[in-house]
mmCIF file of C-alpha atoms in Angstrom:
data_model
loop_
_atom_site.group_PDB
_atom_site.id
_atom_site.type_symbol
_atom_site.label_atom_id
_atom_site.label_comp_id
_atom_site.label_asym_id
_atom_site.label_seq_id
_atom_site.Cartn_x
_atom_site.Cartn_y
_atom_site.Cartn_z
ATOM 1 C CA UNK A 59 0.000 0.000 0.000
ATOM 2 C CA UNK A 60 2.980 2.268 0.161
ATOM 3 C CA UNK A 61 3.821 4.419 3.152
ATOM 4 C CA UNK A 62 0.415 6.014 3.725
ATOM 5 C CA UNK A 63 -0.034 7.641 7.105
ATOM 6 C CA UNK A 64 -2.955 9.423 8.697
ATOM 7 C CA UNK A 65 -1.794 13.017 9.008
ATOM 8 C CA UNK A 66 -3.200 16.114 10.661
ATOM 9 C CA UNK A 67 -1.989 19.661 10.190
ATOM 10 C CA UNK A 68 -2.818 22.993 11.798
ATOM 11 C CA UNK A 69 -2.506 26.227 9.841
ATOM 12 C CA UNK A 70 -2.700 29.894 10.771
ATOM 13 C CA UNK A 71 -2.059 32.720 8.327
ATOM 14 C CA UNK A 72 1.340 34.382 8.547
ATOM 15 C CA UNK A 73 1.086 37.688 10.387
ATOM 16 C CA UNK A 74 3.490 39.367 7.968
ATOM 17 C CA UNK A 75 1.769 38.030 4.821
ATOM 18 C CA UNK A 76 -1.676 36.642 5.745
ATOM 19 C CA UNK A 77 -3.015 36.779 2.186
ATOM 20 C CA UNK A 78 0.013 35.174 0.580
ATOM 21 C CA UNK A 79 0.210 32.385 3.142
ATOM 22 C CA UNK A 80 -3.497 31.497 2.638
ATOM 23 C CA UNK A 81 -3.039 31.552 -1.138
ATOM 24 C CA UNK A 82 -0.098 29.141 -0.817
ATOM 25 C CA UNK A 83 -1.991 26.905 1.580
ATOM 26 C CA UNK A 84 -5.006 26.627 -0.722
ATOM 27 C CA UNK A 85 -2.853 25.811 -3.730
ATOM 28 C CA UNK A 86 -1.104 23.081 -1.756
ATOM 29 C CA UNK A 87 -4.231 21.548 -0.181
ATOM 30 C CA UNK A 88 -6.965 22.163 -2.766
ATOM 31 C CA UNK A 89 -5.525 23.536 -5.990
ATOM 32 C CA UNK A 90 -5.246 26.751 -7.963
ATOM 33 C CA UNK A 91 -7.804 29.456 -7.233
ATOM 34 C CA UNK A 92 -7.985 33.231 -7.576
ATOM 35 C CA UNK A 93 -8.527 35.201 -4.376
ATOM 36 C CA UNK A 94 -9.709 38.726 -3.657
ATOM 37 C CA UNK A 95 -8.732 39.731 -0.125
ATOM 38 C CA UNK A 96 -10.320 42.318 2.140
ATOM 39 C CA UNK A 97 -8.552 44.467 4.696
ATOM 40 C CA UNK A 98 -7.133 42.793 7.825
ATOM 41 C CA UNK A 99 -7.514 39.297 6.389
ATOM 42 C CA UNK A 100 -6.932 36.312 8.708
ATOM 43 C CA UNK A 101 -7.393 32.562 8.341
ATOM 44 C CA UNK A 102 -6.911 29.273 10.165
ATOM 45 C CA UNK A 103 -7.338 25.650 9.091
ATOM 46 C CA UNK A 104 -7.084 22.090 10.340
ATOM 47 C CA UNK A 105 -6.482 19.378 7.744
ATOM 48 C CA UNK A 106 -6.862 15.611 8.083
ATOM 49 C CA UNK A 107 -5.661 13.363 5.294
ATOM 50 C CA UNK A 108 -4.827 9.823 4.382
ATOM 51 C CA UNK A 109 -3.485 9.348 0.878
ATOM 52 C CA UNK A 110 -5.935 11.081 -1.453
ATOM 53 C CA UNK A 111 -8.634 11.393 1.227
ATOM 54 C CA UNK A 112 -8.817 14.828 2.777
ATOM 55 C CA UNK A 113 -11.022 16.908 5.042
ATOM 56 C CA UNK A 114 -10.191 20.505 5.929
ATOM 57 C CA UNK A 115 -11.912 22.677 8.526
ATOM 58 C CA UNK A 116 -11.183 26.336 7.786
ATOM 59 C CA UNK A 117 -12.085 29.756 9.111
ATOM 60 C CA UNK A 118 -11.468 33.078 7.365
ATOM 61 C CA UNK A 119 -12.475 36.702 7.395
ATOM 62 C CA UNK A 120 -14.365 37.980 4.270
ATOM 63 C CA UNK A 121 -12.923 36.763 0.983
ATOM 64 C CA UNK A 122 -13.796 36.088 -2.684
ATOM 65 C CA UNK A 123 -12.791 32.826 -4.399
ATOM 66 C CA UNK A 124 -12.824 32.386 -8.165
ATOM 67 C CA UNK A 125 -11.700 29.239 -9.967
ATOM 68 C CA UNK A 126 -11.379 29.713 -13.712
ATOM 69 C CA UNK A 127 -10.518 27.474 -16.655
ATOM 70 C CA UNK A 128 -6.951 28.670 -16.325
ATOM 71 C CA UNK A 129 -6.805 27.495 -12.729
ATOM 72 C CA UNK A 130 -8.297 24.129 -13.703
ATOM 73 C CA UNK A 131 -5.702 23.664 -16.437
ATOM 74 C CA UNK A 132 -2.966 24.525 -13.947
ATOM 75 C CA UNK A 133 -4.144 21.560 -11.851
ATOM 76 C CA UNK A 134 -3.987 19.230 -14.878
ATOM 77 C CA UNK A 135 -7.783 19.274 -15.130
ATOM 78 C CA UNK A 136 -8.332 17.746 -11.693
ATOM 79 C CA UNK A 137 -11.638 15.832 -12.036
ATOM 80 C CA UNK A 138 -12.524 15.540 -8.352
ATOM 81 C CA UNK A 139 -15.520 16.889 -6.460
ATOM 82 C CA UNK A 140 -15.956 18.683 -3.128
ATOM 83 C CA UNK A 141 -18.469 18.709 -0.296
ATOM 84 C CA UNK A 142 -18.907 22.078 1.404
ATOM 85 C CA UNK A 143 -20.516 22.165 4.851
ATOM 86 C CA UNK A 144 -20.835 25.577 6.547
ATOM 87 C CA UNK A 145 -20.464 25.570 10.321
ATOM 88 C CA UNK A 146 -20.658 29.316 10.968
ATOM 89 C CA UNK A 147 -21.586 32.184 8.653
ATOM 90 C CA UNK A 148 -23.053 32.285 5.136
ATOM 91 C CA UNK A 149 -21.535 31.763 1.678
ATOM 92 C CA UNK A 150 -22.760 32.856 -1.734
ATOM 93 C CA UNK A 151 -21.754 30.182 -4.223
ATOM 94 C CA UNK A 152 -22.093 30.096 -8.007
ATOM 95 C CA UNK A 153 -21.314 27.310 -10.464
ATOM 96 C CA UNK A 154 -22.763 26.945 -13.939
ATOM 97 C CA UNK A 155 -26.385 28.054 -13.854
ATOM 98 C CA UNK A 156 -26.718 27.446 -10.110
ATOM 99 C CA UNK A 157 -26.714 30.191 -7.489
ATOM 100 C CA UNK A 158 -27.038 29.250 -3.824
ATOM 101 C CA UNK A 159 -26.698 30.763 -0.370
ATOM 102 C CA UNK A 160 -25.107 28.263 2.013
ATOM 103 C CA UNK A 161 -25.636 28.540 5.746
ATOM 104 C CA UNK A 162 -25.153 26.055 8.590
ATOM 105 C CA UNK A 163 -27.423 23.058 7.984
ATOM 106 C CA UNK A 164 -26.983 23.072 4.208
ATOM 107 C CA UNK A 165 -24.643 20.793 2.268
ATOM 108 C CA UNK A 166 -23.046 21.822 -1.015
ATOM 109 C CA UNK A 167 -21.677 19.458 -3.656
ATOM 110 C CA UNK A 168 -19.638 21.008 -6.425
ATOM 111 C CA UNK A 169 -17.363 20.099 -9.309
ATOM 112 C CA UNK A 170 -13.752 21.125 -8.817
ATOM 113 C CA UNK A 171 -13.140 20.715 -12.550
ATOM 114 C CA UNK A 172 -15.613 23.454 -13.494
ATOM 115 C CA UNK A 173 -15.382 27.224 -12.945
ATOM 116 C CA UNK A 174 -16.899 28.513 -9.722
ATOM 117 C CA UNK A 175 -17.242 31.628 -7.603
ATOM 118 C CA UNK A 176 -17.701 31.842 -3.825
ATOM 119 C CA UNK A 177 -17.829 34.855 -1.546
ATOM 120 C CA UNK A 178 -18.789 35.751 2.019
ATOM 121 C CA UNK A 179 -19.217 39.156 3.597
ATOM 122 C CA UNK A 180 -18.721 38.017 7.193
ATOM 123 C CA UNK A 181 -16.396 35.632 9.000
ATOM 124 C CA UNK A 182 -17.041 31.973 8.193
ATOM 125 C CA UNK A 183 -16.081 28.479 9.315
ATOM 126 C CA UNK A 184 -16.697 25.439 7.104
ATOM 127 C CA UNK A 185 -15.633 21.928 6.220
ATOM 128 C CA UNK A 186 -14.514 20.952 2.732
ATOM 129 C CA UNK A 187 -14.176 17.276 1.900
ATOM 130 C CA UNK A 188 -12.444 15.994 -1.222
ATOM 131 C CA UNK A 189 -14.417 13.385 -3.179
ATOM 132 C CA UNK A 190 -12.416 11.467 -5.772
ATOM 133 C CA UNK A 191 -13.847 11.017 -9.227
ATOM 134 C CA UNK A 192 -13.669 7.247 -8.790
ATOM 135 C CA UNK A 193 -15.711 7.423 -5.568
ATOM 136 C CA UNK A 194 -19.052 8.249 -7.175
ATOM 137 C CA UNK A 195 -20.946 7.564 -10.370
ATOM 138 C CA UNK A 196 -19.660 10.294 -12.657
ATOM 139 C CA UNK A 197 -22.885 10.611 -14.668
ATOM 140 C CA UNK A 198 -24.918 11.185 -11.512
ATOM 141 C CA UNK A 199 -22.299 13.446 -9.924
ATOM 142 C CA UNK A 200 -22.327 15.676 -12.997
ATOM 143 C CA UNK A 201 -26.098 16.098 -12.692
ATOM 144 C CA UNK A 202 -26.200 16.515 -8.924
ATOM 145 C CA UNK A 203 -27.539 19.847 -7.628
ATOM 146 C CA UNK A 204 -25.163 22.374 -6.115
ATOM 147 C CA UNK A 205 -27.222 22.391 -2.895
ATOM 148 C CA UNK A 206 -28.274 18.941 -1.694
ATOM 149 C CA UNK A 207 -31.851 18.729 -0.440
ATOM 150 C CA UNK A 208 -31.589 19.416 3.298
ATOM 151 C CA UNK A 209 -35.098 18.050 3.921
ATOM 152 C CA UNK A 210 -33.853 14.532 3.139
ATOM 153 C CA UNK A 211 -32.729 12.625 6.246
ATOM 154 C CA UNK A 212 -29.898 11.124 4.205
ATOM 155 C CA UNK A 213 -28.490 14.592 3.499
ATOM 156 C CA UNK A 214 -28.646 15.458 7.187
ATOM 157 C CA UNK A 215 -26.880 12.162 7.907
ATOM 158 C CA UNK A 216 -24.114 13.115 5.495
ATOM 159 C CA UNK A 217 -23.695 16.489 7.178
ATOM 160 C CA UNK A 218 -23.537 14.894 10.631
ATOM 161 C CA UNK A 219 -21.022 12.239 9.537
ATOM 162 C CA UNK A 220 -18.770 14.809 7.914
ATOM 163 C CA UNK A 221 -18.891 17.066 10.963
ATOM 164 C CA UNK A 222 -17.962 14.107 13.154
ATOM 165 C CA UNK A 223 -14.981 13.400 10.898
ATOM 166 C CA UNK A 224 -13.797 16.948 11.446
ATOM 167 C CA UNK A 225 -14.539 17.237 15.150
ATOM 168 C CA UNK A 226 -13.727 13.884 16.737
ATOM 169 C CA UNK A 227 -10.289 13.184 18.158
ATOM 170 C CA UNK A 228 -8.256 10.007 18.516
ATOM 171 C CA UNK A 229 -8.680 8.723 14.967
ATOM 172 C CA UNK A 230 -6.501 5.865 13.752
ATOM 173 C CA UNK A 231 -5.761 5.522 10.031
ATOM 174 C CA UNK A 232 -8.117 2.557 9.693
ATOM 175 C CA UNK A 233 -10.972 4.144 11.666
ATOM 176 C CA UNK A 234 -10.710 7.427 9.795
ATOM 177 C CA UNK A 235 -10.600 5.760 6.367
ATOM 178 C CA UNK A 236 -13.648 3.648 7.236
ATOM 179 C CA UNK A 237 -15.576 6.694 8.489
ATOM 180 C CA UNK A 238 -14.512 8.725 5.455
ATOM 181 C CA UNK A 239 -15.583 5.963 3.066
ATOM 182 C CA UNK A 240 -18.885 5.675 4.929
ATOM 183 C CA UNK A 241 -19.589 9.376 4.373
ATOM 184 C CA UNK A 242 -18.803 9.007 0.679
ATOM 185 C CA UNK A 243 -21.123 5.984 0.536
ATOM 186 C CA UNK A 244 -23.941 8.124 1.930
ATOM 187 C CA UNK A 245 -23.153 10.721 -0.730
ATOM 188 C CA UNK A 246 -23.450 8.029 -3.410
ATOM 189 C CA UNK A 247 -26.887 7.192 -2.090
ATOM 190 C CA UNK A 248 -27.911 10.842 -2.229
ATOM 191 C CA UNK A 249 -26.816 11.506 -5.806
ATOM 192 C CA UNK A 250 -27.522 8.009 -7.161
ATOM 193 C CA UNK A 251 -31.117 7.363 -6.030
ATOM 194 C CA UNK A 252 -32.842 4.217 -7.207
ATOM 195 C CA UNK A 253 -36.217 4.639 -8.932
ATOM 196 C CA UNK A 254 -39.079 5.193 -6.538
ATOM 197 C CA UNK A 255 -40.724 1.856 -5.786
ATOM 198 C CA UNK A 256 -44.093 3.623 -5.440
ATOM 199 C CA UNK A 257 -44.312 4.293 -9.181
ATOM 200 C CA UNK A 258 -46.184 1.076 -9.928
ATOM 201 C CA UNK A 259 -46.157 -2.702 -9.986
ATOM 202 C CA UNK A 260 -43.187 -2.972 -12.363
ATOM 203 C CA UNK A 261 -41.117 -0.618 -10.232
ATOM 204 C CA UNK A 262 -41.937 -2.621 -7.109
ATOM 205 C CA UNK A 263 -40.921 -5.837 -8.879
ATOM 206 C CA UNK A 264 -37.705 -4.233 -10.087
ATOM 207 C CA UNK A 265 -36.856 -2.983 -6.601
ATOM 208 C CA UNK A 266 -37.464 -6.476 -5.225
ATOM 209 C CA UNK A 267 -35.210 -7.938 -7.926
ATOM 210 C CA UNK A 268 -32.469 -5.434 -7.125
ATOM 211 C CA UNK A 269 -32.621 -6.275 -3.428
ATOM 212 C CA UNK A 270 -32.360 -9.994 -4.154
ATOM 213 C CA UNK A 271 -29.342 -9.331 -6.366
ATOM 214 C CA UNK A 272 -27.667 -7.310 -3.617
ATOM 215 C CA UNK A 273 -28.414 -9.974 -1.018
ATOM 216 C CA UNK A 274 -26.862 -12.775 -3.067
ATOM 217 C CA UNK A 275 -24.141 -10.992 -5.053
ATOM 218 C CA UNK A 276 -21.378 -12.375 -2.830
ATOM 219 C CA UNK A 277 -22.145 -15.894 -4.053
ATOM 220 C CA UNK A 278 -20.060 -16.469 -7.237
ATOM 221 C CA UNK A 279 -22.583 -19.139 -8.320
ATOM 222 C CA UNK A 280 -25.392 -16.583 -8.540
ATOM 223 C CA UNK A 281 -26.308 -15.652 -12.127
ATOM 224 C CA UNK A 282 -29.241 -13.780 -13.695
ATOM 225 C CA UNK A 283 -30.952 -17.157 -14.222
ATOM 226 C CA UNK A 284 -30.532 -17.947 -10.515
ATOM 227 C CA UNK A 285 -31.939 -14.555 -9.541
ATOM 228 C CA UNK A 286 -34.964 -15.096 -11.798
ATOM 229 C CA UNK A 287 -35.553 -18.491 -10.219
ATOM 230 C CA UNK A 288 -35.417 -16.970 -6.725
ATOM 231 C CA UNK A 289 -38.082 -14.489 -7.816
ATOM 232 C CA UNK A 290 -40.235 -17.187 -9.405
ATOM 233 C CA UNK A 291 -40.072 -15.655 -12.882
ATOM 234 C CA UNK A 292 -38.259 -16.366 -16.113
ATOM 235 C CA UNK A 293 -34.956 -14.747 -17.031
ATOM 236 C CA UNK A 294 -36.560 -12.861 -19.934
ATOM 237 C CA UNK A 295 -39.272 -11.520 -17.615
ATOM 238 C CA UNK A 296 -36.571 -10.395 -15.177
ATOM 239 C CA UNK A 297 -34.879 -8.480 -17.993
ATOM 240 C CA UNK A 298 -38.159 -6.746 -18.940
ATOM 241 C CA UNK A 299 -38.990 -5.892 -15.315
ATOM 242 C CA UNK A 300 -35.604 -4.267 -14.760
ATOM 243 C CA UNK A 301 -35.647 -2.443 -18.098
ATOM 244 C CA UNK A 302 -39.135 -1.011 -17.521
ATOM 245 C CA UNK A 303 -37.958 0.542 -14.239
ATOM 246 C CA UNK A 304 -34.818 2.030 -15.762
ATOM 247 C CA UNK A 305 -32.376 -0.540 -14.394
ATOM 248 C CA UNK A 306 -29.598 -2.197 -16.393
ATOM 249 C CA UNK A 307 -29.731 -5.997 -16.974
ATOM 250 C CA UNK A 308 -29.290 -8.284 -13.970
ATOM 251 C CA UNK A 309 -25.783 -9.307 -15.048
ATOM 252 C CA UNK A 310 -24.689 -5.670 -15.088
ATOM 253 C CA UNK A 311 -26.215 -5.035 -11.643
ATOM 254 C CA UNK A 312 -24.468 -8.108 -10.240
ATOM 255 C CA UNK A 313 -21.148 -6.944 -11.640
ATOM 256 C CA UNK A 314 -21.601 -3.374 -10.384
ATOM 257 C CA UNK A 315 -22.625 -4.495 -6.894
ATOM 258 C CA UNK A 316 -19.598 -6.781 -6.651
ATOM 259 C CA UNK A 317 -17.149 -4.224 -8.011
ATOM 260 C CA UNK A 318 -18.522 -1.417 -5.854
ATOM 261 C CA UNK A 319 -18.373 -3.463 -2.664
ATOM 262 C CA UNK A 320 -14.812 -4.440 -3.491
ATOM 263 C CA UNK A 321 -14.020 -0.783 -4.218
ATOM 264 C CA UNK A 322 -15.179 0.172 -0.726
ATOM 265 C CA UNK A 323 -12.588 -2.234 0.654
ATOM 266 C CA UNK A 324 -9.914 -0.917 -1.692
ATOM 267 C CA UNK A 325 -10.573 2.590 -0.364
ATOM 268 C CA UNK A 326 -10.051 1.798 3.313
ATOM 269 C CA UNK A 327 -6.708 1.421 5.061
ATOM 270 C CA UNK A 328 -7.575 -2.088 6.247
ATOM 271 C CA UNK A 329 -5.207 -4.897 5.164
ATOM 272 C CA UNK A 330 -5.941 -5.861 1.567
ATOM 273 C CA UNK A 331 -5.522 -9.228 -0.123
ATOM 274 C CA UNK A 332 -6.639 -9.592 -3.742
ATOM 275 C CA UNK A 333 -7.635 -13.265 -3.530
ATOM 276 C CA UNK A 334 -9.570 -12.793 -0.300
ATOM 277 C CA UNK A 335 -11.525 -9.763 -1.530
ATOM 278 C CA UNK A 336 -12.296 -11.450 -4.854
ATOM 279 C CA UNK A 337 -13.656 -14.518 -3.084
ATOM 280 C CA UNK A 338 -15.633 -12.627 -0.456
ATOM 281 C CA UNK A 339 -17.259 -10.262 -2.975
ATOM 282 C CA UNK A 340 -18.474 -12.964 -5.367
ATOM 283 C CA UNK A 341 -15.873 -13.017 -8.136
ATOM 284 C CA UNK A 342 -14.924 -16.323 -9.677
ATOM 285 C CA UNK A 343 -11.220 -15.503 -9.394
ATOM 286 C CA UNK A 344 -8.762 -12.734 -8.554
ATOM 287 C CA UNK A 345 -8.221 -12.306 -12.280
ATOM 288 C CA UNK A 346 -11.931 -11.720 -12.991
ATOM 289 C CA UNK A 347 -12.018 -9.269 -10.083
ATOM 290 C CA UNK A 348 -8.985 -7.396 -11.389
ATOM 291 C CA UNK A 349 -10.410 -7.190 -14.930
ATOM 292 C CA UNK A 350 -13.874 -6.072 -13.791
ATOM 293 C CA UNK A 351 -12.348 -3.481 -11.482
ATOM 294 C CA UNK A 352 -10.061 -2.094 -14.165
ATOM 295 C CA UNK A 353 -12.966 -1.875 -16.607
ATOM 296 C CA UNK A 354 -14.982 0.093 -14.060
ATOM 297 C CA UNK A 355 -12.309 2.376 -12.577
ATOM 298 C CA UNK A 356 -9.520 2.422 -15.170
ATOM 299 C CA UNK A 357 -6.953 0.993 -12.725
ATOM 300 C CA UNK A 358 -6.336 -2.372 -11.137
ATOM 301 C CA UNK A 359 -7.138 -2.671 -7.405
ATOM 302 C CA UNK A 360 -3.444 -2.520 -6.545
ATOM 303 C CA UNK A 361 -2.909 0.530 -8.752
ATOM 304 C CA UNK A 362 -5.867 2.210 -7.066
ATOM 305 C CA UNK A 363 -4.402 1.428 -3.646
ATOM 306 C CA UNK A 364 -1.138 3.025 -4.717
ATOM 307 C CA UNK A 365 -3.025 6.075 -5.974
ATOM 308 C CA UNK A 366 -5.065 6.425 -2.791
ATOM 309 C CA UNK A 367 -2.422 5.542 -0.232
ATOM 310 C CA UNK A 368 0.793 6.399 -1.994
ATOM 311 C CA UNK A 369 3.771 8.273 -0.634
ATOM 312 C CA UNK A 370 2.368 10.640 2.029
ATOM 313 C CA UNK A 371 5.174 13.082 1.319
ATOM 314 C CA UNK A 372 3.630 13.964 -2.022
ATOM 315 C CA UNK A 373 1.060 16.736 -2.342
ATOM 316 C CA UNK A 374 -2.557 15.717 -1.916
ATOM 317 C CA UNK A 375 -5.625 17.316 -3.398
#
């Protein structure tokens, strides 16, 4: 896994150059961004990171942030996302056609690889969590709203989990990576909702089929034909039921469930053995696991581990 270590870091703006020190800190921890400072600027931050996972709690006096195409190119077109959770004060945030006011209790989800503008007239404190491109379904992430619906209990759960990540003390590398991955899993559920089972009989049948697939995906002997038999229907009927509700074929769901569950294990700092994970997540062999994973994420599991938990001395965004 390389020499990954769970690291924490306190920051306070330099008294002789508060603006320049915050500019440098942001470029190091987040990436390139244009800043417009106000008089008597001050800032503090506390960063937690493990490999490519990062959460930063920051406080600043009034400031404007603008990330342009030029800044994005300077970061080699970084394709990651960010969660923004205000703790104190209000932000005005703009990205694309979306304009939102963020206050404590709201959760923002934005694309770091697209231009954005953020400003605040008063002092603020917030959390910003880095979400890797490979952590979420890209198609759904690209369509996700800038402000997640705060009336949904799942969104409030995400906010609470992220705040706990930033506030709790005594984390070990394994515990923090598990908690971090859990928060990202909740985010996936928020931006990747399954069709509403209340839409009709077909949707209810499709939801039942999906749940059966998830329950039995760890068995490498389970196939679409086996799933259909468990449901008491034919394989062709299973295909039609899933298609009518907007789901992919059963074989594709089985593969995605297996790969995603394995990916959750790849992304934690727990000990990792390719053969064991392949067996426990329903793959016929380590080779089939490796090939399915590479098809889904563009890297082998070991390459992803190196990317996530590589040399901690390198910069992390």
